[in-house]
Amino acid sequence: MGSQFVDINGDGHLDYLTATFDGSPHISYGSATGFSKPERVMDAQGQRIVISSFWNYDAEEHQQTGRSMPDGRSVRERCISALAFDWDADGDYDLLLGSYENGSLYRQMNEGTKTEPKFSGVNIPVLAGGEPFALPAKMTAPRLVDWDADGDIDLVAGSFSDTFKQKGIGGGVYLSRNAGEAGRPAFGPLEPLIAPAPKGASELRGPDAGLYADVMDYDRDGDLDLIVGGYSLWTPAPRELSSEEQARAAELGELIDGLVQDEKQARQELKADGFTDEERDQLGAIRKKKKAAEKQLRELVPSPARETYVWFYERL
């Protein structure tokens, strides 16, 4: 989810570094003719880099490992973002790994060279204010920027909350200022740049679920602004229904409940017996009918709405 263009192997061409929900960072190496096919970033032992949770494509299941944690225990966290950063100022790139669960951040040191990286395979927790870096909600993508223009790199990170629930903590954007020096970063406590918005609104407003923040001088006024993509959740206020509308709403509710059961049964039968064109059409017809009934019901009784937008936050 987090991605970066960076010359990680020092050959003069930008590479593309990213991580996905399979729990590992990937890289496409750049060249004069373009980018190579994405491949996993491996550690010095030839193993795929992980935090502790990952998708095993051979076994087709999520698995846990503690091999990359200092104490050998799994923390059940999945790497979904990766950034190259010369943590110790030795001229080569180390890795910052962000976890989806718990919003944690780790560093993995490069024990090789600028042109031949060899990542240690050991994840060291990044501290923020003396405590392990942990967002109030899940991690989306950390960014490395000089937010306060003091010559060092600070951390800005967006967070991801449940995008279907109208209760609980929402997503926000946080800053951790670097008060250290070259080769010895010292990130401070998390400061909310965009505080989590309380859920349960009755109209569209700003983002309150998954917040993906990018940092740039969007208006070219000399300071850094925020471009934030994310969900907005709200439930329109209901109106008073007539007796006929109340009866119709109850009728539609019963119809939808029945169609949900029909869809569930059809899917179970398809899974057990295999798919035929006729069965696919039957399942499609059930879903189409359910969708139409849900639309009619929403016109009478508003249901939770969820939309995605991109917002510009000007820094004043």
PDB file of C-alpha atoms in Angstrom, residues 136-137 160-171 196-201 205 208-210 232-235 304-305:
ATOM      1  CA  PRO A 136      -4.439   4.495  17.148  1.00  0.00           C
ATOM      2  CA  ALA A 137      -5.827   2.559  14.171  1.00  0.00           C
ATOM      3  CA  PHE A 160      -7.115   2.937   8.641  1.00  0.00           C
ATOM      4  CA  SER A 161     -10.196   2.133  10.698  1.00  0.00           C
ATOM      5  CA  ASP A 162     -13.109  -0.172   9.927  1.00  0.00           C
ATOM      6  CA  THR A 163     -14.758   1.182   6.785  1.00  0.00           C
ATOM      7  CA  PHE A 164     -18.126  -0.458   7.364  1.00  0.00           C
ATOM      8  CA  LYS A 165     -18.813   0.356  11.025  1.00  0.00           C
ATOM      9  CA  GLN A 166     -20.319   3.615  12.167  1.00  0.00           C
ATOM     10  CA  LYS A 167     -18.867   3.247  15.648  1.00  0.00           C
ATOM     11  CA  GLY A 168     -15.347   3.166  17.018  1.00  0.00           C
ATOM     12  CA  ILE A 169     -12.251   5.213  16.320  1.00  0.00           C
ATOM     13  CA  GLY A 170     -11.832   6.670  12.858  1.00  0.00           C
ATOM     14  CA  GLY A 171      -8.748   7.061  10.744  1.00  0.00           C
ATOM     15  CA  PRO A 196      -9.904  11.009  13.897  1.00  0.00           C
ATOM     16  CA  ALA A 197     -13.425  12.225  13.205  1.00  0.00           C
ATOM     17  CA  PRO A 198     -16.182  10.723  15.366  1.00  0.00           C
ATOM     18  CA  LYS A 199     -18.369   8.341  13.422  1.00  0.00           C
ATOM     19  CA  GLY A 200     -22.145   8.454  13.245  1.00  0.00           C
ATOM     20  CA  ALA A 201     -22.633  11.553  11.076  1.00  0.00           C
ATOM     21  CA  ARG A 205     -18.171  15.362   5.734  1.00  0.00           C
ATOM     22  CA  ASP A 208     -13.310   9.257   8.931  1.00  0.00           C
ATOM     23  CA  ALA A 209     -12.234   5.764   7.920  1.00  0.00           C
ATOM     24  CA  GLY A 210      -9.189   4.754   5.859  1.00  0.00           C
ATOM     25  CA  SER A 232     -16.486   8.957   4.547  1.00  0.00           C
ATOM     26  CA  LEU A 233     -19.242   7.141   6.437  1.00  0.00           C
ATOM     27  CA  TRP A 234     -22.631   8.582   7.277  1.00  0.00           C
ATOM     28  CA  THR A 235     -26.267   7.588   7.731  1.00  0.00           C
ATOM     29  CA  PRO A 304     -25.313   3.665   6.162  1.00  0.00           C
ATOM     30  CA  ALA A 305     -23.554   5.238   3.190  1.00  0.00           C
TER      31      ALA A 305
END
